[in-house]
PDB file of C-alpha atoms and ligand atoms in Angstrom:
ATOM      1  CA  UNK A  91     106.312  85.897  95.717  1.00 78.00           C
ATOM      2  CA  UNK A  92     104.808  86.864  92.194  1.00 89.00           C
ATOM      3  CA  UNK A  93     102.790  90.190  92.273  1.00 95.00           C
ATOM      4  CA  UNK A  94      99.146  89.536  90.743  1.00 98.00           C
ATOM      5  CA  UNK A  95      99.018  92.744  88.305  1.00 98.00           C
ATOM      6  CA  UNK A  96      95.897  94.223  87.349  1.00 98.00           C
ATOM      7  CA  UNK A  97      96.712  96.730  84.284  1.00 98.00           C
ATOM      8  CA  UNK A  98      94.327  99.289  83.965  1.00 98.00           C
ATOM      9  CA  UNK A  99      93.826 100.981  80.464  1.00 97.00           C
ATOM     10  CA  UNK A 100      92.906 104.444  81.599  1.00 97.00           C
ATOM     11  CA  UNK A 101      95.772 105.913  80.065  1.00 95.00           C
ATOM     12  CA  UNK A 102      95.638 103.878  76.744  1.00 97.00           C
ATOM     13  CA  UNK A 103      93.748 104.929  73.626  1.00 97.00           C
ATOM     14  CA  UNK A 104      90.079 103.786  74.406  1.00 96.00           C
ATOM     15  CA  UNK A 105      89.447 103.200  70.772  1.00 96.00           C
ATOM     16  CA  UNK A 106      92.480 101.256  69.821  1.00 96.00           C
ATOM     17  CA  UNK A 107      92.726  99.044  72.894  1.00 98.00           C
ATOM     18  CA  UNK A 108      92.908  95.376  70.931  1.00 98.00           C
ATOM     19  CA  UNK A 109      96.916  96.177  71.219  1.00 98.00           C
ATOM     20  CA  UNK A 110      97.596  96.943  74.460  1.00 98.00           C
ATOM     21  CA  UNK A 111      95.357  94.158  75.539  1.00 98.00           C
ATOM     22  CA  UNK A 112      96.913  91.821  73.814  1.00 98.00           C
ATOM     23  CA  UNK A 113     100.395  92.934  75.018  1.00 98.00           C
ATOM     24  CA  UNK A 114      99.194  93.420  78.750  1.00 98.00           C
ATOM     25  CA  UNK A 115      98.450  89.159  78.424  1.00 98.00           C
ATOM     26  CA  UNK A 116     101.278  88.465  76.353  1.00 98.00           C
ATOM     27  CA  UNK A 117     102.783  90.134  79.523  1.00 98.00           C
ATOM     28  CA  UNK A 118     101.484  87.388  81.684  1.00 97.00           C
ATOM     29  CA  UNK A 119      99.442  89.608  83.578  1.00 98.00           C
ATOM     30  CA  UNK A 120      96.336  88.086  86.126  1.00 97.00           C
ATOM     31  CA  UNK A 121      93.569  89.831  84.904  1.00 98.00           C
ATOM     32  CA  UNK A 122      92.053  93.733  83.111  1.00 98.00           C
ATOM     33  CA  UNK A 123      91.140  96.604  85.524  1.00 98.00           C
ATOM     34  CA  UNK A 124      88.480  98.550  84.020  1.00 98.00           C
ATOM     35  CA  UNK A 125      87.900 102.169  85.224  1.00 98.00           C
ATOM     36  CA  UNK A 126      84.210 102.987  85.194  1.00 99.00           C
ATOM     37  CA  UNK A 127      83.400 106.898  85.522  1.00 98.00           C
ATOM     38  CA  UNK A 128      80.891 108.601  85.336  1.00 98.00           C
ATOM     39  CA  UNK A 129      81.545 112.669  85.605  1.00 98.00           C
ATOM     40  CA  UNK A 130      79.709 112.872  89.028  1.00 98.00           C
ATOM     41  CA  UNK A 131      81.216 110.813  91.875  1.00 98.00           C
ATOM     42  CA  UNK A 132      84.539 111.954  89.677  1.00 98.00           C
ATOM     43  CA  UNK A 133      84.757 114.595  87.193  1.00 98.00           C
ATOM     44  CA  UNK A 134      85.796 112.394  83.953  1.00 98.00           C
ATOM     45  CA  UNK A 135      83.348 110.354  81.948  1.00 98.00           C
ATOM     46  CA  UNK A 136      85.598 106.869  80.295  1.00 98.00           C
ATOM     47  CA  UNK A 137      83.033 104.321  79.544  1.00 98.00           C
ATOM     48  CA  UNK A 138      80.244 101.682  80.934  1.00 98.00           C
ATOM     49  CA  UNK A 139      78.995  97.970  80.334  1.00 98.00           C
ATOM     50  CA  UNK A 140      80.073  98.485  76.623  1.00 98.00           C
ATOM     51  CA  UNK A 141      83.573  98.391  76.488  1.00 98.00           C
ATOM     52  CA  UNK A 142      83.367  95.925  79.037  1.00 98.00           C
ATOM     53  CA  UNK A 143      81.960  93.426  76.841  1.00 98.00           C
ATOM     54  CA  UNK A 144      84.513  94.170  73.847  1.00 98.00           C
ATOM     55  CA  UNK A 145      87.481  94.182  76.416  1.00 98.00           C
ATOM     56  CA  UNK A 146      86.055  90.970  77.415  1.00 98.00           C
ATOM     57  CA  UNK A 147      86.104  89.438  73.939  1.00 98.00           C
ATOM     58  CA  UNK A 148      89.381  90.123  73.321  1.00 98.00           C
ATOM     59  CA  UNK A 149      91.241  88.548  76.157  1.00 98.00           C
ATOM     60  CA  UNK A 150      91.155  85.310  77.452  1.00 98.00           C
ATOM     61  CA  UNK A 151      91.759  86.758  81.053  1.00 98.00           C
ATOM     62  CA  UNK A 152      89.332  87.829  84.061  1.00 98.00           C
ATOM     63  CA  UNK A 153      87.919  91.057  83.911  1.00 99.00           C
ATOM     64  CA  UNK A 154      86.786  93.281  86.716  1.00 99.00           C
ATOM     65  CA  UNK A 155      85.483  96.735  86.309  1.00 99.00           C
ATOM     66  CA  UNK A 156      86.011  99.836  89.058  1.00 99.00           C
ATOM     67  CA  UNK A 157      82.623 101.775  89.634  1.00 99.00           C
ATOM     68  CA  UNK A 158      83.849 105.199  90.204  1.00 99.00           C
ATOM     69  CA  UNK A 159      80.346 106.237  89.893  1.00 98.00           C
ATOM     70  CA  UNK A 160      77.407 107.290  91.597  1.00 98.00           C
ATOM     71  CA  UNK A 161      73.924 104.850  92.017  1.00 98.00           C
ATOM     72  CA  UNK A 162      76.388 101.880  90.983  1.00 98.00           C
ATOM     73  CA  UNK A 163      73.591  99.327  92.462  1.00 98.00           C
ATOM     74  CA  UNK A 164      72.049 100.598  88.817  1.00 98.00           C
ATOM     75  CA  UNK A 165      74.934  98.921  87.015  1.00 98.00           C
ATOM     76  CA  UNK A 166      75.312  95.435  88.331  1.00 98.00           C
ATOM     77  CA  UNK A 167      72.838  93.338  85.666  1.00 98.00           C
ATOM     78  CA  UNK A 168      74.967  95.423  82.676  1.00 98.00           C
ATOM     79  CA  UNK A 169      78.548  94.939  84.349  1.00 99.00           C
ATOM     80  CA  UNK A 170      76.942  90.970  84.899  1.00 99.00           C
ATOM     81  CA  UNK A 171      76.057  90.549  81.400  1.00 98.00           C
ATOM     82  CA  UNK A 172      78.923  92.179  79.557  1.00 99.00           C
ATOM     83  CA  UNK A 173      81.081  89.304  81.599  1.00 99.00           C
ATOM     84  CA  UNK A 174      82.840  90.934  84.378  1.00 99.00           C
ATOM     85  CA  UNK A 175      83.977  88.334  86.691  1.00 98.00           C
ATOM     86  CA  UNK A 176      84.246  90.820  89.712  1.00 99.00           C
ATOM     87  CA  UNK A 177      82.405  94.023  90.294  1.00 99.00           C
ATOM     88  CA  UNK A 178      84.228  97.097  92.731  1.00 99.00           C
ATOM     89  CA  UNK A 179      81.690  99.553  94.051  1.00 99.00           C
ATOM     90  CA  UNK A 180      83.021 102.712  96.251  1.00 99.00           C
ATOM     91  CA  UNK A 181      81.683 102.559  99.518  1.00 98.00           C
ATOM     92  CA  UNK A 182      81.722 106.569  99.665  1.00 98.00           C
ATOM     93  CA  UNK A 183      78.829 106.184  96.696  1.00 98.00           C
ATOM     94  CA  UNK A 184      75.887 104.190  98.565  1.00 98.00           C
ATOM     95  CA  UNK A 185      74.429 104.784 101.717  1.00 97.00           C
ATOM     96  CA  UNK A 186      73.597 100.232 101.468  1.00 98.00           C
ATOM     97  CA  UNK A 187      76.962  98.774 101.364  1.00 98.00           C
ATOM     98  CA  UNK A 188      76.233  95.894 102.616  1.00 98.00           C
ATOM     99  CA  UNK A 189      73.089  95.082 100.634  1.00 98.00           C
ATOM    100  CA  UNK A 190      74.986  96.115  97.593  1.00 98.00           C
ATOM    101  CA  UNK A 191      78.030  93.384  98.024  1.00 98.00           C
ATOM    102  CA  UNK A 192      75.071  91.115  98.268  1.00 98.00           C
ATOM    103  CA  UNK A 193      73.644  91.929  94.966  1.00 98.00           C
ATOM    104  CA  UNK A 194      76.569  91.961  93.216  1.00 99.00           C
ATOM    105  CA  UNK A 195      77.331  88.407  94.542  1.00 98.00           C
ATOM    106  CA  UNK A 196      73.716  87.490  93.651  1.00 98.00           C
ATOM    107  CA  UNK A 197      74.287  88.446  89.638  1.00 98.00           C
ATOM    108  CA  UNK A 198      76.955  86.390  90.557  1.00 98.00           C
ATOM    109  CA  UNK A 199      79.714  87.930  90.599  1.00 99.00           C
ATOM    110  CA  UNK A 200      82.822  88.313  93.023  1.00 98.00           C
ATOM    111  CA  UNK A 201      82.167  91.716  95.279  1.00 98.00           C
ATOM    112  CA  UNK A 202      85.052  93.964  95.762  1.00 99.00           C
ATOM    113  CA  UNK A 203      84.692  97.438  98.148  1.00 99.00           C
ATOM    114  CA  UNK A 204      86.469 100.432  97.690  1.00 99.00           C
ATOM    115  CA  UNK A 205      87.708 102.965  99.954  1.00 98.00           C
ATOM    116  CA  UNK A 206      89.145 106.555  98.825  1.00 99.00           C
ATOM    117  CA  UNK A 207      92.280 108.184 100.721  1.00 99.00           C
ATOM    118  CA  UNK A 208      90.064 110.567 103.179  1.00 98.00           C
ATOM    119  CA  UNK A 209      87.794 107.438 104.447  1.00 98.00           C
ATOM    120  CA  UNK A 210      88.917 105.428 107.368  1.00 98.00           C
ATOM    121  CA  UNK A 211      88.794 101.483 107.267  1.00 98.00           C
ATOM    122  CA  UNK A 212      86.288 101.792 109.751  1.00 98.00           C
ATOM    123  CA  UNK A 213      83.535 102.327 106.959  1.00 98.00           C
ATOM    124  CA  UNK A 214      84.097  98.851 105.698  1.00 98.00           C
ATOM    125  CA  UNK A 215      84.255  96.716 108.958  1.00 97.00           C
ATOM    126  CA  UNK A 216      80.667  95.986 108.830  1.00 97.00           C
ATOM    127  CA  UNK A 217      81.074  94.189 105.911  1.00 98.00           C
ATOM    128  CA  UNK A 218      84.467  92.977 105.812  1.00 97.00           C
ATOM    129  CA  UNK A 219      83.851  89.195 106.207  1.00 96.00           C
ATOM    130  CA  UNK A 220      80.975  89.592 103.210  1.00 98.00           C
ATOM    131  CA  UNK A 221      83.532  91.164 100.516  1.00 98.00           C
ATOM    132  CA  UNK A 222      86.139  88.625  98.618  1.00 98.00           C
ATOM    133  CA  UNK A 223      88.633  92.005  97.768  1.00 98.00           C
ATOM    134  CA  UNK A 224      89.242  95.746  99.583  1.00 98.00           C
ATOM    135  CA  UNK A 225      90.778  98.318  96.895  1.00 99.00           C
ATOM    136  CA  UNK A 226      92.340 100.684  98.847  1.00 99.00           C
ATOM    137  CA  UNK A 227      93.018 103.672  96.496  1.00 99.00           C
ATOM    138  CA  UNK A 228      96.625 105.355  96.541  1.00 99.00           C
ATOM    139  CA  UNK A 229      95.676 107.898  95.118  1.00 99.00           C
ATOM    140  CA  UNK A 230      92.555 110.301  95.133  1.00 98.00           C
ATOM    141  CA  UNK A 231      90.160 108.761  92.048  1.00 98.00           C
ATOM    142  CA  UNK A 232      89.812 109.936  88.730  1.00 98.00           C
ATOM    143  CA  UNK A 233      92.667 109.992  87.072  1.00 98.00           C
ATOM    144  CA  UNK A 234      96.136 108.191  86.453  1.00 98.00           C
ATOM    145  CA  UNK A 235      99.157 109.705  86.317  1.00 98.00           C
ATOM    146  CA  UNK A 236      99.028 110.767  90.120  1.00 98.00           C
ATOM    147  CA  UNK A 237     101.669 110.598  92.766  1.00 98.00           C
ATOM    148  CA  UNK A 238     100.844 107.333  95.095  1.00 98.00           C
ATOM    149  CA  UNK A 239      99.512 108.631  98.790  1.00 99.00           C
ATOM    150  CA  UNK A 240     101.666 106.422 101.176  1.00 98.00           C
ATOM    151  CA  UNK A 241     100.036 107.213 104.278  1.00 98.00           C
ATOM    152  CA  UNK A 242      96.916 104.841 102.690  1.00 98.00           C
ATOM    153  CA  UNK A 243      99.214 102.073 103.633  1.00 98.00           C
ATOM    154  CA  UNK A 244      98.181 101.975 107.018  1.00 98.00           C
ATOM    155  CA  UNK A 245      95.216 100.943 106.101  1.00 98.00           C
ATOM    156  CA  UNK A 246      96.381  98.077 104.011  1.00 98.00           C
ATOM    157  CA  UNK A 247      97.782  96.911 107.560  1.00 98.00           C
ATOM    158  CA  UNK A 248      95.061  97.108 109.356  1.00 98.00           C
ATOM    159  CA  UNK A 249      92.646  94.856 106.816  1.00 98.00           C
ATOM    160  CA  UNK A 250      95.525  92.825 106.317  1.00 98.00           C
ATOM    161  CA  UNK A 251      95.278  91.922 110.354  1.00 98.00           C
ATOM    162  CA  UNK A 252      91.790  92.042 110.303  1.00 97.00           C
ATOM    163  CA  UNK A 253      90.968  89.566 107.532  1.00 97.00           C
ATOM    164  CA  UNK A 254      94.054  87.616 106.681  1.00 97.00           C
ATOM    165  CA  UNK A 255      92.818  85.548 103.553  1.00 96.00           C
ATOM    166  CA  UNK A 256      91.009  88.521 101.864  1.00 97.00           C
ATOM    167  CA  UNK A 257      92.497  90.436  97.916  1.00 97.00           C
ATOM    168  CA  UNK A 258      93.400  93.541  99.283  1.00 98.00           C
ATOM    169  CA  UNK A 259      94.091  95.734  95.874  1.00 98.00           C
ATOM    170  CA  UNK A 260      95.927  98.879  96.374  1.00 98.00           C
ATOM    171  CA  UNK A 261      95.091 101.362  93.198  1.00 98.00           C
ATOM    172  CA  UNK A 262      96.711 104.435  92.008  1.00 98.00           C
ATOM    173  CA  UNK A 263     100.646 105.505  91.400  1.00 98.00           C
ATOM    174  CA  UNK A 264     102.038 101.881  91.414  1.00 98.00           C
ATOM    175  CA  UNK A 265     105.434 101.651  90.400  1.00 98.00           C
ATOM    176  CA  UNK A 266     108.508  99.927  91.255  1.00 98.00           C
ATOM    177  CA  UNK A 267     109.104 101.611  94.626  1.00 98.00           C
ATOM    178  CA  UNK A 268     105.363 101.880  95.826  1.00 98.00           C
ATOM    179  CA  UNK A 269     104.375  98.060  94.482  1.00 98.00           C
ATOM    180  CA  UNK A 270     107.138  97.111  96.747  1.00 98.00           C
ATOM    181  CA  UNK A 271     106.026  99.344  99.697  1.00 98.00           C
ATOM    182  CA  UNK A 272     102.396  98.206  99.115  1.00 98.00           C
ATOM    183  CA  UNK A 273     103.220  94.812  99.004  1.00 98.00           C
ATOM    184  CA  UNK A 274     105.349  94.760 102.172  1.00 98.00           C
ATOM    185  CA  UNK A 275     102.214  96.584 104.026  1.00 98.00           C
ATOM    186  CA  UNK A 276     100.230  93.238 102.737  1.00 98.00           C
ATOM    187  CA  UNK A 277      98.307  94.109  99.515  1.00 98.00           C
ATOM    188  CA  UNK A 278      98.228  91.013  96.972  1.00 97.00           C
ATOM    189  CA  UNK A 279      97.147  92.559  93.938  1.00 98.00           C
ATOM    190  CA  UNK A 280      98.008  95.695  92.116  1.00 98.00           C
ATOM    191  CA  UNK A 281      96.229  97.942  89.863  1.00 98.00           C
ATOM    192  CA  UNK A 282      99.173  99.691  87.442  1.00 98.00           C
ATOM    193  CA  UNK A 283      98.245 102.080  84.750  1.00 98.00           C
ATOM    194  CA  UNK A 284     100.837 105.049  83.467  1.00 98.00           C
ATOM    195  CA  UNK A 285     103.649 103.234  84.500  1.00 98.00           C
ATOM    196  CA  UNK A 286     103.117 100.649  82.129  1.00 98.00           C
ATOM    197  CA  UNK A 287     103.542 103.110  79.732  1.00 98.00           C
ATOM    198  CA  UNK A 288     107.453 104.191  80.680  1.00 98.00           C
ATOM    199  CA  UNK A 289     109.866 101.320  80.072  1.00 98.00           C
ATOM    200  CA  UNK A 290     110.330 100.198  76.315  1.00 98.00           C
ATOM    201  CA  UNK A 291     107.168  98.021  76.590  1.00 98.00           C
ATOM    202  CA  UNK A 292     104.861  96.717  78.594  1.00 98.00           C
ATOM    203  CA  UNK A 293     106.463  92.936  78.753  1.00 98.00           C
ATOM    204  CA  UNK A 294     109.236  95.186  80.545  1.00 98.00           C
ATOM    205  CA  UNK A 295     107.164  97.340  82.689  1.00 98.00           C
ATOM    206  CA  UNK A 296     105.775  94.054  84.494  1.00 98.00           C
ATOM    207  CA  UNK A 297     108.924  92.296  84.687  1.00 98.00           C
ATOM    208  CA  UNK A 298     110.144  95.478  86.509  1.00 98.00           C
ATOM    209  CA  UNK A 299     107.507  95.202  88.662  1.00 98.00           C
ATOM    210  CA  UNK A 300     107.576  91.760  89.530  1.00 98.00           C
ATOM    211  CA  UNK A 301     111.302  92.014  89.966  1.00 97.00           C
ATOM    212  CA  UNK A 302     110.793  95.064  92.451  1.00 97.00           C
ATOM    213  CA  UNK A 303     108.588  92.238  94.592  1.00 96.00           C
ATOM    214  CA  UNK A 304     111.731  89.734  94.649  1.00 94.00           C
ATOM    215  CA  UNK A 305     110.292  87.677  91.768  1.00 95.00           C
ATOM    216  CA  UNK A 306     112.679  87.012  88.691  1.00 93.00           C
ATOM    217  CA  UNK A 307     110.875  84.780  85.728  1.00 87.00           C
TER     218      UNK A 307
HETATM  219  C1  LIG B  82      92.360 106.133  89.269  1.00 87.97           C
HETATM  220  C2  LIG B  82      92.065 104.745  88.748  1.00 87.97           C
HETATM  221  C3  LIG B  82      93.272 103.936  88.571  1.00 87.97           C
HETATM  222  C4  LIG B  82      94.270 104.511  87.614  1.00 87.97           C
HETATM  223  C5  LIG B  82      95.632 104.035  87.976  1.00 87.97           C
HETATM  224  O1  LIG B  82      91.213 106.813  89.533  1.00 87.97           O
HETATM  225  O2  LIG B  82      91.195 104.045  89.602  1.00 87.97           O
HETATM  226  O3  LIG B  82      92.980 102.586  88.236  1.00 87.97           O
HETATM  227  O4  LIG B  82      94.020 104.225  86.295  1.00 87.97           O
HETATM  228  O5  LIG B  82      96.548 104.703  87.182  1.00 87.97           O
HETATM  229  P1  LIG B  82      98.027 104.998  87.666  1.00 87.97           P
HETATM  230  O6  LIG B  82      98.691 103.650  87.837  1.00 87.97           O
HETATM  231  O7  LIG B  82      98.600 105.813  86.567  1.00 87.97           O
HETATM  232  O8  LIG B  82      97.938 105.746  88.960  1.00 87.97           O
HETATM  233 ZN1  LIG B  83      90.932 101.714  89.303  1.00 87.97          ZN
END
């Protein structure tokens, strides 16, 4: 089956993305991962509801933004209005979860939870039938570039028996070995940043990756 490949742009040039964009859909990617932080709930600062709406005007793809931040029910008109079509809040950064996939679904919006490497999928079963995606990171947040965590892939398992139908998103270290790996544990959509930057281009880097998954264009 074709791998749905979210590039992220963490590790591109954030003021001379128009290229990379336009490569990373010329790629035949499924839609732009945007990594929000905010230098509290992880130590780098990228960029907010302002990019979001440039990166949005320059594809013709969905785009859904990561809130690595802290407070992130303060964000969800701005991430709404810049034209995200899905909105990923940490569950380790509110203490109202569940009321918080509700207003993001309200400023209508698809609501996606998050869950680091130390938290147990326990934290999310309360709202595991409201949520239409899980990210389970891969890596600890914050940066790309990291080695992927494999022991996260239990996880993947377990929400994969829990809630058959539901994205599950695995985030962080994605390459062809791990997309393979993640996919067999039952994620359906993966978040790739550095790597798209090793092969010749990134055309390449996804064919790699889809090829890793047993798909050949
Ligand atoms: C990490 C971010 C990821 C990151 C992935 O905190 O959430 O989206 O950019 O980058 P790689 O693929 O390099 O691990
Ligand atoms: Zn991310």
């Amino acid at each position: 089956m074709r791998p749905a490949i979210a590039p992220s742009v963490l590790t591109f040039p954030h003021a001379d993305l128009k290229g990379p964009l336009l490569a990373m859909q010329d790629a035949g990617v499924d839609l732009i991962h945007l990594d929000v932080m905010d230098g509290q709930f992880v130590p780098p600062i990228t960029f907010g509801d302002g990019l979001a709406k440039s990166v949005v005007g320059i594809v013709d793809l969905p785009v859904e933004a990561h809130l690595m931040i802290e407070t992130p029910e303060k964000q969800i008109d701005a991430f709404a209005k810049a034209g995200c079509f899905r909105l990923i809040a940490h569950v380790e950064a509110t203490v109202h979860s569940h009321r918080l996939m509700q207003q993001i679904k309200d400023a209508g919006m698809e609501a996606g939870i998050a869950i680091n490497p130390g938290t147990p999928v326990e934290a999310i079963m309360p709202i595991l039938t409201l949520v239409d995606l899980v990210l389970v990171m891969t890596v600890n947040p914050g940066y790309g570039g990291q080695k992927f965590l494999p022991e996260c892939l239990e996880k993947v398992q377990k929400i994969r028996h829990l809630r058959p139908e539901v994205f599950i998103e695995v985030d962080g270290g994605i390459e062809p070995l791990t997309i393979k790996r993640a996919q067999d544990a039952g994620a359906n959509l993966f978040v790739v940043g550095s790597y798209l930057q090793k092969p010749a281009s990134i055309q390449e880097a996804v064919e790699v990756l889809e090829k890793s998954c047993g798909y050949v264009r």
